[in-house]
């Protein structure tokens, strides 16, 4: 069975490619390298010992997608491709709506055209907005998003649910990620953001390796055990395995289902900093900075539904996440640039 992976050269995409190949699936990868590097796919082949077709294509390119579907005849799609920086989305909202929402519409139209009706979508816990109290459950109301990035994810969820209502042959899994960190245990693939990292762990690792002077901790006066924000961090390999489980479910069922992919445990920013220092032996100087608009004190998942229906649960600890993140960064101080 051939699975099309959009955005397969990215951080989560590359790790999912490894897990799909290890599970015996055949994959076809498309990416436009807006925020990824082709080297990651070379290393996926190296890790798995398997090759696969790759197409450089933007998901808004209908003719390009049609050619790929005609050539490869995928039976399912895992859809990662999308712009993903919260701050950037506030500066460039039209680009985010065009790329994320319009791109997904084009992809779905081409899927319908070629009779490919199984889709696993990369959504986000941001769709829960600010008003739900953790642990966050799939039955809670979504919406109330605080930035265009989160709003695009929410809009796409609605579009895909409406698609399943209209076309009873469609099967969609909406995967709401929490905070993926870590890297493959080989140290060959990991998170490699362009420019200044938007997420906590790559910033920590870049400070530890000497690429950044210090970490800014945004706020230390939240109602948490140490005053810093609490989030649900999940190892990227656990997250990737969740996509394999979701794909297996998608192929056997129809309709739309939502699943949280998280550990169900919240860790503060300083918990992560201290765990990283212990796992790596490296120093991570930091300073307390003002809170960022839109940040909330606590956000973590209830992952029970994924365990019950998909048979999936996170297996790796915070220590594993920190150790693997450091192995990746220390072996690749300049990311895929070396």
One Martini backbone bead per residue (centre of mass of N, CA, C, O) as a GRO file, in nm:
protein
  338
    1UNK     BB    1   0.094   0.037   0.024
    2UNK     BB    2   0.049   0.374  -0.066
    3UNK     BB    3   0.189   0.671   0.094
    4UNK     BB    4   0.125   1.006   0.122
    5UNK     BB    5   0.367   1.266   0.210
    6UNK     BB    6   0.326   1.573   0.337
    7UNK     BB    7   0.602   1.714   0.454
    8UNK     BB    8   0.834   1.473   0.486
    9UNK     BB    9   1.103   1.662   0.561
   10UNK     BB   10   1.022   1.720   0.827
   11UNK     BB   11   1.028   1.657   1.150
   12UNK     BB   12   0.774   1.470   1.169
   13UNK     BB   13   0.779   1.347   0.886
   14UNK     BB   14   1.051   1.191   0.899
   15UNK     BB   15   0.975   1.011   1.143
   16UNK     BB   16   0.728   0.885   1.002
   17UNK     BB   17   0.871   0.753   0.769
   18UNK     BB   18   1.027   0.552   0.939
   19UNK     BB   19   0.778   0.407   1.070
   20UNK     BB   20   0.643   0.319   0.806
   21UNK     BB   21   0.877   0.152   0.691
   22UNK     BB   22   0.899  -0.037   0.944
   23UNK     BB   23   0.580  -0.128   0.893
   24UNK     BB   24   0.572  -0.177   0.553
   25UNK     BB   25   0.538   0.075   0.403
   26UNK     BB   26   0.474   0.270   0.130
   27UNK     BB   27   0.628   0.574   0.007
   28UNK     BB   28   0.543   0.923  -0.069
   29UNK     BB   29   0.717   1.233  -0.117
   30UNK     BB   30   0.637   1.574  -0.033
   31UNK     BB   31   0.809   1.896  -0.096
   32UNK     BB   32   0.931   2.258  -0.072
   33UNK     BB   33   1.145   2.357   0.150
   34UNK     BB   34   1.063   2.595   0.342
   35UNK     BB   35   1.121   2.410   0.640
   36UNK     BB   36   1.341   2.217   0.491
   37UNK     BB   37   1.545   1.919   0.409
   38UNK     BB   38   1.666   1.673   0.201
   39UNK     BB   39   1.859   1.529   0.400
   40UNK     BB   40   1.643   1.387   0.572
   41UNK     BB   41   1.573   1.171   0.349
   42UNK     BB   42   1.847   1.043   0.328
   43UNK     BB   43   1.839   0.950   0.633
   44UNK     BB   44   1.594   0.772   0.617
   45UNK     BB   45   1.723   0.567   0.427
   46UNK     BB   46   1.961   0.499   0.612
   47UNK     BB   47   1.798   0.391   0.858
   48UNK     BB   48   1.607   0.178   0.680
   49UNK     BB   49   1.713   0.080   0.385
   50UNK     BB   50   1.511   0.271   0.212
   51UNK     BB   51   1.335   0.362  -0.069
   52UNK     BB   52   1.176   0.659  -0.232
   53UNK     BB   53   0.965   0.871  -0.359
   54UNK     BB   54   1.025   1.213  -0.484
   55UNK     BB   55   0.856   1.542  -0.466
   56UNK     BB   56   0.864   1.866  -0.576
   57UNK     BB   57   0.588   2.019  -0.397
   58UNK     BB   58   0.303   2.206  -0.382
   59UNK     BB   59  -0.021   2.189  -0.251
   60UNK     BB   60  -0.122   2.424  -0.463
   61UNK     BB   61  -0.036   2.225  -0.702
   62UNK     BB   62  -0.247   2.068  -0.894
   63UNK     BB   63  -0.081   1.951  -1.132
   64UNK     BB   64   0.130   1.816  -0.953
   65UNK     BB   65  -0.062   1.631  -0.797
   66UNK     BB   66  -0.187   1.482  -1.035
   67UNK     BB   67   0.074   1.350  -1.129
   68UNK     BB   68   0.130   1.191  -0.869
   69UNK     BB   69  -0.136   1.030  -0.855
   70UNK     BB   70  -0.101   0.898  -1.133
   71UNK     BB   71   0.177   0.757  -1.075
   72UNK     BB   72   0.127   0.637  -0.755
   73UNK     BB   73  -0.149   0.563  -0.628
   74UNK     BB   74  -0.258   0.646  -0.358
   75UNK     BB   75  -0.447   0.533  -0.055
   76UNK     BB   76  -0.305   0.758   0.126
   77UNK     BB   77  -0.282   1.045   0.360
   78UNK     BB   78  -0.023   1.245   0.509
   79UNK     BB   79  -0.071   1.579   0.654
   80UNK     BB   80   0.190   1.829   0.709
   81UNK     BB   81   0.169   2.059   0.527
   82UNK     BB   82   0.281   2.374   0.671
   83UNK     BB   83   0.251   2.649   0.843
   84UNK     BB   84   0.386   2.700   1.210
   85UNK     BB   85   0.419   3.004   1.312
   86UNK     BB   86   0.278   3.209   1.527
   87UNK     BB   87   0.416   3.485   1.483
   88UNK     BB   88   0.411   3.481   1.173
   89UNK     BB   89   0.098   3.462   1.145
   90UNK     BB   90   0.053   3.757   1.251
   91UNK     BB   91   0.217   3.890   1.004
   92UNK     BB   92   0.105   3.642   0.780
   93UNK     BB   93  -0.203   3.553   0.734
   94UNK     BB   94  -0.246   3.509   0.427
   95UNK     BB   95  -0.032   3.288   0.394
   96UNK     BB   96  -0.165   3.086   0.589
   97UNK     BB   97  -0.440   3.057   0.449
   98UNK     BB   98  -0.332   2.975   0.176
   99UNK     BB   99  -0.155   2.734   0.246
  100UNK     BB  100  -0.329   2.568   0.452
  101UNK     BB  101  -0.621   2.588   0.334
  102UNK     BB  102  -0.592   2.589   0.024
  103UNK     BB  103  -0.405   2.343   0.012
  104UNK     BB  104  -0.608   2.140   0.134
  105UNK     BB  105  -0.828   2.172  -0.077
  106UNK     BB  106  -0.662   2.076  -0.316
  107UNK     BB  107  -0.590   1.800  -0.205
  108UNK     BB  108  -0.886   1.694  -0.169
  109UNK     BB  109  -0.970   1.721  -0.466
  110UNK     BB  110  -0.758   1.521  -0.573
  111UNK     BB  111  -0.841   1.282  -0.405
  112UNK     BB  112  -1.125   1.258  -0.523
  113UNK     BB  113  -1.044   1.230  -0.823
  114UNK     BB  114  -0.864   0.948  -0.732
  115UNK     BB  115  -1.000   0.785  -0.483
  116UNK     BB  116  -0.862   0.914  -0.222
  117UNK     BB  117  -1.005   0.853   0.131
  118UNK     BB  118  -0.738   0.874   0.321
  119UNK     BB  119  -0.680   1.084   0.624
  120UNK     BB  120  -0.404   1.235   0.794
  121UNK     BB  121  -0.403   1.506   1.028
  122UNK     BB  122  -0.210   1.791   1.123
  123UNK     BB  123  -0.276   1.912   1.413
  124UNK     BB  124  -0.375   2.101   1.720
  125UNK     BB  125  -0.403   2.222   2.049
  126UNK     BB  126  -0.485   2.519   1.963
  127UNK     BB  127  -0.798   2.457   1.912
  128UNK     BB  128  -0.882   2.496   2.224
  129UNK     BB  129  -0.768   2.740   2.330
  130UNK     BB  130  -0.824   2.932   2.642
  131UNK     BB  131  -1.105   2.798   2.791
  132UNK     BB  132  -0.981   2.532   2.860
  133UNK     BB  133  -0.930   2.273   3.092
  134UNK     BB  134  -0.699   2.088   3.221
  135UNK     BB  135  -0.750   1.823   3.068
  136UNK     BB  136  -0.768   1.770   2.729
  137UNK     BB  137  -1.059   1.700   2.533
  138UNK     BB  138  -1.226   1.609   2.244
  139UNK     BB  139  -1.517   1.715   2.365
  140UNK     BB  140  -1.427   1.986   2.357
  141UNK     BB  141  -1.438   2.297   2.263
  142UNK     BB  142  -1.355   2.458   1.979
  143UNK     BB  143  -1.166   2.739   1.950
  144UNK     BB  144  -1.050   3.046   2.034
  145UNK     BB  145  -0.818   3.136   1.887
  146UNK     BB  146  -0.493   3.338   1.899
  147UNK     BB  147  -0.413   3.261   1.592
  148UNK     BB  148  -0.379   3.190   1.262
  149UNK     BB  149  -0.261   2.912   1.285
  150UNK     BB  150  -0.487   2.789   1.465
  151UNK     BB  151  -0.719   2.863   1.273
  152UNK     BB  152  -0.636   2.682   1.039
  153UNK     BB  153  -0.673   2.418   1.191
  154UNK     BB  154  -0.973   2.456   1.259
  155UNK     BB  155  -1.079   2.491   0.970
  156UNK     BB  156  -0.979   2.216   0.864
  157UNK     BB  157  -1.142   2.042   1.050
  158UNK     BB  158  -1.418   2.133   0.946
  159UNK     BB  159  -1.380   2.057   0.651
  160UNK     BB  160  -1.327   1.749   0.702
  161UNK     BB  161  -1.595   1.691   0.844
  162UNK     BB  162  -1.776   1.780   0.607
  163UNK     BB  163  -1.664   1.581   0.401
  164UNK     BB  164  -1.759   1.322   0.558
  165UNK     BB  165  -2.062   1.393   0.540
  166UNK     BB  166  -2.074   1.405   0.219
  167UNK     BB  167  -1.848   1.162   0.212
  168UNK     BB  168  -1.877   0.834   0.322
  169UNK     BB  169  -1.578   0.730   0.219
  170UNK     BB  170  -1.443   0.900   0.416
  171UNK     BB  171  -1.126   0.910   0.609
  172UNK     BB  172  -1.051   1.085   0.924
  173UNK     BB  173  -0.763   1.197   1.111
  174UNK     BB  174  -0.739   1.412   1.392
  175UNK     BB  175  -0.429   1.535   1.512
  176UNK     BB  176  -0.358   1.652   1.837
  177UNK     BB  177  -0.096   1.816   1.921
  178UNK     BB  178   0.146   1.905   2.124
  179UNK     BB  179   0.493   1.884   2.229
  180UNK     BB  180   0.737   1.820   2.024
  181UNK     BB  181   1.029   1.626   2.096
  182UNK     BB  182   1.327   1.527   2.004
  183UNK     BB  183   1.478   1.223   1.855
  184UNK     BB  184   1.639   1.010   1.694
  185UNK     BB  185   1.852   0.772   1.832
  186UNK     BB  186   2.080   0.813   1.605
  187UNK     BB  187   2.111   1.137   1.534
  188UNK     BB  188   2.014   1.197   1.217
  189UNK     BB  189   1.733   1.309   1.316
  190UNK     BB  190   1.570   1.640   1.355
  191UNK     BB  191   1.543   1.954   1.473
  192UNK     BB  192   1.561   2.225   1.199
  193UNK     BB  193   1.537   2.534   1.220
  194UNK     BB  194   1.485   2.829   1.082
  195UNK     BB  195   1.658   3.023   1.249
  196UNK     BB  196   1.481   3.118   1.505
  197UNK     BB  197   1.343   2.953   1.739
  198UNK     BB  198   1.000   2.879   1.850
  199UNK     BB  199   1.094   2.650   2.032
  200UNK     BB  200   1.225   2.526   2.314
  201UNK     BB  201   1.431   2.292   2.253
  202UNK     BB  202   1.604   2.418   2.020
  203UNK     BB  203   1.696   2.649   2.200
  204UNK     BB  204   1.839   2.489   2.415
  205UNK     BB  205   2.041   2.339   2.226
  206UNK     BB  206   2.170   2.604   2.109
  207UNK     BB  207   2.280   2.699   2.377
  208UNK     BB  208   2.447   2.443   2.453
  209UNK     BB  209   2.627   2.465   2.172
  210UNK     BB  210   2.661   2.804   2.121
  211UNK     BB  211   2.446   2.961   1.922
  212UNK     BB  212   2.332   3.073   2.194
  213UNK     BB  213   2.338   3.258   2.479
  214UNK     BB  214   2.021   3.246   2.571
  215UNK     BB  215   1.731   3.187   2.747
  216UNK     BB  216   1.389   3.268   2.724
  217UNK     BB  217   1.158   3.311   2.989
  218UNK     BB  218   0.807   3.346   2.964
  219UNK     BB  219   0.749   3.376   3.260
  220UNK     BB  220   0.715   3.350   3.652
  221UNK     BB  221   0.374   3.408   3.731
  222UNK     BB  222   0.233   3.154   3.724
  223UNK     BB  223  -0.006   2.897   3.817
  224UNK     BB  224   0.258   2.721   3.920
  225UNK     BB  225   0.513   2.551   4.078
  226UNK     BB  226   0.736   2.782   3.926
  227UNK     BB  227   0.578   3.002   3.719
  228UNK     BB  228   0.592   2.833   3.469
  229UNK     BB  229   0.497   2.698   3.193
  230UNK     BB  230   0.273   2.428   3.109
  231UNK     BB  231   0.346   2.124   2.922
  232UNK     BB  232   0.302   1.872   2.664
  233UNK     BB  233   0.556   1.651   2.618
  234UNK     BB  234   0.660   1.476   2.313
  235UNK     BB  235   0.791   1.230   2.149
  236UNK     BB  236   0.842   1.208   1.812
  237UNK     BB  237   0.827   0.895   1.795
  238UNK     BB  238   0.557   0.862   1.930
  239UNK     BB  239   0.408   1.040   1.727
  240UNK     BB  240   0.472   0.873   1.475
  241UNK     BB  241   0.331   0.613   1.576
  242UNK     BB  242   0.048   0.747   1.582
  243UNK     BB  243   0.023   0.760   1.269
  244UNK     BB  244   0.019   0.459   1.216
  245UNK     BB  245  -0.234   0.400   1.384
  246UNK     BB  246  -0.420   0.598   1.231
  247UNK     BB  247  -0.393   0.468   0.957
  248UNK     BB  248  -0.505   0.191   1.026
  249UNK     BB  249  -0.782   0.305   1.107
  250UNK     BB  250  -0.859   0.463   0.848
  251UNK     BB  251  -0.867   0.214   0.649
  252UNK     BB  252  -1.113   0.065   0.831
  253UNK     BB  253  -1.270   0.342   0.816
  254UNK     BB  254  -1.517   0.599   0.863
  255UNK     BB  255  -1.488   0.920   0.897
  256UNK     BB  256  -1.443   1.138   1.182
  257UNK     BB  257  -1.150   1.164   1.401
  258UNK     BB  258  -1.033   1.255   1.726
  259UNK     BB  259  -0.685   1.297   1.850
  260UNK     BB  260  -0.478   1.287   2.107
  261UNK     BB  261  -0.114   1.368   2.123
  262UNK     BB  262   0.004   1.268   2.437
  263UNK     BB  263   0.092   1.208   2.781
  264UNK     BB  264  -0.068   1.371   3.030
  265UNK     BB  265   0.188   1.551   3.106
  266UNK     BB  266   0.316   1.823   3.288
  267UNK     BB  267   0.574   2.065   3.205
  268UNK     BB  268   0.790   2.293   3.273
  269UNK     BB  269   1.032   2.487   3.162
  270UNK     BB  270   1.227   2.422   3.404
  271UNK     BB  271   1.202   2.120   3.391
  272UNK     BB  272   1.334   2.096   3.111
  273UNK     BB  273   1.598   2.235   3.167
  274UNK     BB  274   1.688   2.042   3.400
  275UNK     BB  275   1.667   1.776   3.239
  276UNK     BB  276   1.873   1.857   3.024
  277UNK     BB  277   2.119   1.907   3.204
  278UNK     BB  278   2.125   1.616   3.312
  279UNK     BB  279   2.140   1.458   3.032
  280UNK     BB  280   2.399   1.641   2.909
  281UNK     BB  281   2.588   1.842   3.096
  282UNK     BB  282   2.482   2.113   3.010
  283UNK     BB  283   2.452   2.447   2.980
  284UNK     BB  284   2.153   2.681   3.053
  285UNK     BB  285   2.118   2.984   3.013
  286UNK     BB  286   1.885   3.222   3.171
  287UNK     BB  287   1.594   3.439   3.133
  288UNK     BB  288   1.353   3.654   3.241
  289UNK     BB  289   1.057   3.723   3.068
  290UNK     BB  290   0.796   3.834   2.942
  291UNK     BB  291   0.506   3.768   2.861
  292UNK     BB  292   0.311   3.627   2.617
  293UNK     BB  293   0.076   3.665   2.411
  294UNK     BB  294  -0.161   3.393   2.468
  295UNK     BB  295  -0.050   3.265   2.703
  296UNK     BB  296  -0.071   2.990   2.917
  297UNK     BB  297  -0.017   2.811   3.196
  298UNK     BB  298  -0.188   2.539   3.108
  299UNK     BB  299  -0.110   2.238   2.891
  300UNK     BB  300  -0.285   1.925   2.867
  301UNK     BB  301  -0.363   1.594   2.815
  302UNK     BB  302  -0.609   1.348   2.715
  303UNK     BB  303  -0.511   1.014   2.587
  304UNK     BB  304  -0.737   0.790   2.607
  305UNK     BB  305  -0.859   0.752   2.320
  306UNK     BB  306  -0.600   0.648   2.179
  307UNK     BB  307  -0.574   0.397   2.357
  308UNK     BB  308  -0.858   0.264   2.303
  309UNK     BB  309  -0.866   0.284   1.974
  310UNK     BB  310  -0.547   0.269   1.877
  311UNK     BB  311  -0.330   0.160   2.087
  312UNK     BB  312  -0.201   0.434   2.202
  313UNK     BB  313   0.111   0.539   2.364
  314UNK     BB  314   0.333   0.692   2.549
  315UNK     BB  315   0.683   0.582   2.631
  316UNK     BB  316   0.852   0.833   2.668
  317UNK     BB  317   1.057   1.031   2.846
  318UNK     BB  318   1.198   1.322   2.934
  319UNK     BB  319   1.482   1.206   2.930
  320UNK     BB  320   1.468   1.100   2.641
  321UNK     BB  321   1.413   1.370   2.503
  322UNK     BB  322   1.675   1.511   2.596
  323UNK     BB  323   1.888   1.309   2.501
  324UNK     BB  324   1.803   1.307   2.195
  325UNK     BB  325   1.835   1.608   2.146
  326UNK     BB  326   2.142   1.617   2.214
  327UNK     BB  327   2.244   1.414   2.014
  328UNK     BB  328   2.160   1.567   1.765
  329UNK     BB  329   2.306   1.843   1.823
  330UNK     BB  330   2.598   1.733   1.878
  331UNK     BB  331   2.617   1.589   1.588
  332UNK     BB  332   2.447   1.869   1.474
  333UNK     BB  333   2.527   2.186   1.521
  334UNK     BB  334   2.400   2.272   1.210
  335UNK     BB  335   2.244   2.046   1.139
  336UNK     BB  336   2.207   1.988   0.794
  337UNK     BB  337   2.471   2.174   0.733
  338UNK     BB  338   2.676   1.906   0.807
   0.00000   0.00000   0.00000
